[in-house]
Amino acid sequence: MDGPTAAILKLLVPRIPFIFKTIAAHSLWMSDTSSLWNLRSELTIKILRDILLNGPPTTITKQQKGAMKDPGIKGNMWVSKVTMPAPLEDDARQLLFQIIEELKEGEITYKQPPPQPLEAEWTGYRANAKPNAPELPISEAEKYDRMMEETTSPTTLLYLHGGAHYLMDPCLYRDFASRMGKSTGGRVFNVRYRLAPQNPFPAAVLDALMAYLALLYPPPGSHHKPVRAQDIVFAGDSAGGNLAVVLLIVVTHLHQNSPSTCPTVVFNGQTVDVPLPAGCAVRSPWLDMSRSMPSIMGNLAIDYLPPPDKERSQTEATPPCSVWPADPPRVTLYCEGNALLHPLTSPLAQKSWAHAPPMYFSLGEEMMLDEALVVAQRAARQGAVVDVDFFAKMPHVFSMLLDSLPASDVCLDKYAAFCKNVVERPAEVVSKARSIAPKTLAETEMDVKALAPAELTDEKVRELMLGGQKYQFERFEEETKKKEMMKNKGGAKL
């Protein structure tokens, strides 16, 4: 029995009674989602929820190893792997640190990540290939050229994958990226950014910024020619959606500081412009690291993610390994506790969306809904073009998990359409918002400037975020004291 099959059986066999119970409840229309999802979708979400909530504690390194297994390259996809050298000078890196300082409110703690080469995968659609057609035995540069021969649009997605900032890899997004290539006629630049906890904030943000500059101004060894900013869409899902919006904040902040001229930076020996991209498109973005908005608890029944108290307990119960706990210990895997409310960790804290290009949000009725609605609404009220699709009764990043649902196809088609239109027909992209029913897919118009619950004023949002940060600090301090007491008891016995 191969490794993956054995691992799946190990997860499912203990849950056979739970699986049969779920099947019976769905078949008898006794579950809350029987009328909303098909049986396959209900099993997927409820088994995943049970694993995330009740699975045995596992080391971070083991989780990472299991979540980054390369599925290989076959079928209707071109994949060209590339590694680009770090820039010759330190200007872009120092520019990011300067922006972090300018956006902070109060002191925050973070380590300045070192420069390193940038890894990514160019992915596009390979027409006329059979589903199991192997990857061609040609060079990475030739694969890129073959991919470009099939592109019909300049649309380029700078894609940042999901995975809670510490899991997943571009290799797991190849099918999605190939589909985006087919739907847009363009290509996807899928960035292998540095993961926490080994590389905490702002390492991934730095990698995202370097990826944008590398698209605009190809470093030595690149396969691509310079990509125009008006052809680039910042894109991502979940934690990658966070990074896409954070990258947008970085670039728009530069333009807010330089409203009359395009900001510049020295990159690979040249002073270059840092222009605005065509747009930003995110699915189920994680925009509040404090996890404090009402939907976090209010939408538990639809979603599968653990609530903050359970997540905190799981973090505390995680067996130690070579990468976690950090040394010195910190509150979260991704960042220090005093950085939780910084706009470049939690874009929900960003106040100004001046100069923002068009933004697209694809959302489910998920735990992270409110934070996305507040950001979208705030940007729209400040004059940005904002396009929102809200899929009722759908969980976090549902289009990746529930691919048998018609709503998932609609979600991905709308996502691709925005990316294509904002590049090819930007004048036609206007602010709008729709609520989409789960089975009929009927659309109801929403007011893009009144998306979030009325009680979520800017003041209330700040108050809730501070409360969420305080909760995480308190739990962290309690756990630290508990571990110290256990350590002292052990020493006394010796």
Tab-separated table of N, CA and C in Angstrom, residues 9 43 78 92 158 162 170 178-179 216 239 284 291 294 315 324 327 334 338 401 427 435 488:
chain	number	residue	atom	x	y	z
A	9	LEU	N	-6.338	6.311	4.635
A	9	LEU	CA	-7.039	5.291	5.420
A	9	LEU	C	-6.868	5.538	6.917
A	43	LEU	N	-19.860	15.493	3.058
A	43	LEU	CA	-18.847	14.606	3.635
A	43	LEU	C	-17.478	15.288	3.675
A	78	TRP	N	1.008	23.701	-18.776
A	78	TRP	CA	2.417	24.018	-18.948
A	78	TRP	C	2.926	24.531	-17.613
A	92	ALA	N	15.186	47.690	-2.273
A	92	ALA	CA	13.789	47.246	-2.216
A	92	ALA	C	13.464	46.651	-0.849
A	158	LEU	N	-0.161	37.380	-10.655
A	158	LEU	CA	0.891	37.166	-9.660
A	158	LEU	C	0.187	36.476	-8.500
A	162	GLY	N	-2.664	29.826	-0.715
A	162	GLY	CA	-3.146	29.768	0.655
A	162	GLY	C	-2.382	28.749	1.478
A	170	PRO	N	3.152	26.205	-4.381
A	170	PRO	CA	2.633	26.389	-5.745
A	170	PRO	C	2.347	25.085	-6.478
A	178	SER	N	-3.684	26.269	-14.189
A	178	SER	CA	-3.944	25.877	-15.571
A	178	SER	C	-5.341	26.307	-16.001
A	179	ARG	N	-6.302	26.132	-15.098
A	179	ARG	CA	-7.665	26.565	-15.404
A	179	ARG	C	-7.720	28.075	-15.600
A	216	LEU	N	8.089	42.973	-13.518
A	216	LEU	CA	8.246	44.242	-14.239
A	216	LEU	C	9.625	44.372	-14.874
A	239	ALA	N	-4.682	32.764	3.153
A	239	ALA	CA	-3.473	33.486	3.558
A	239	ALA	C	-2.786	34.128	2.364
A	284	SER	N	-11.764	34.350	-0.524
A	284	SER	CA	-11.761	34.045	0.913
A	284	SER	C	-10.503	34.564	1.609
A	291	ARG	N	-8.514	37.540	14.382
A	291	ARG	CA	-9.689	36.659	14.284
A	291	ARG	C	-10.781	37.115	15.254
A	294	PRO	N	-17.380	39.336	14.218
A	294	PRO	CA	-18.520	38.498	14.627
A	294	PRO	C	-18.706	37.232	13.804
A	315	THR	N	-2.569	25.165	19.013
A	315	THR	CA	-1.216	25.727	18.939
A	315	THR	C	-0.435	25.378	20.206
A	324	TRP	N	9.212	24.774	15.907
A	324	TRP	CA	8.184	25.340	16.788
A	324	TRP	C	8.151	24.584	18.103
A	327	ASP	N	12.199	30.331	18.962
A	327	ASP	CA	13.182	30.711	19.971
A	327	ASP	C	13.678	32.121	19.662
A	334	TYR	N	2.921	33.113	12.587
A	334	TYR	CA	3.259	34.055	11.520
A	334	TYR	C	3.964	35.311	11.998
A	338	ASN	N	2.614	41.713	19.061
A	338	ASN	CA	2.419	43.154	18.908
A	338	ASN	C	2.347	43.591	17.449
A	401	LEU	N	-12.295	23.078	-2.599
A	401	LEU	CA	-12.654	21.848	-1.893
A	401	LEU	C	-13.881	21.159	-2.472
A	427	ALA	N	-11.840	49.915	-18.508
A	427	ALA	CA	-12.872	50.952	-18.435
A	427	ALA	C	-14.250	50.371	-18.156
A	435	SER	N	-25.155	38.814	-4.171
A	435	SER	CA	-25.300	37.626	-3.340
A	435	SER	C	-25.803	36.509	-4.241
A	488	ASN	N	9.648	23.457	36.098
A	488	ASN	CA	10.177	23.553	37.455
A	488	ASN	C	9.864	22.306	38.271
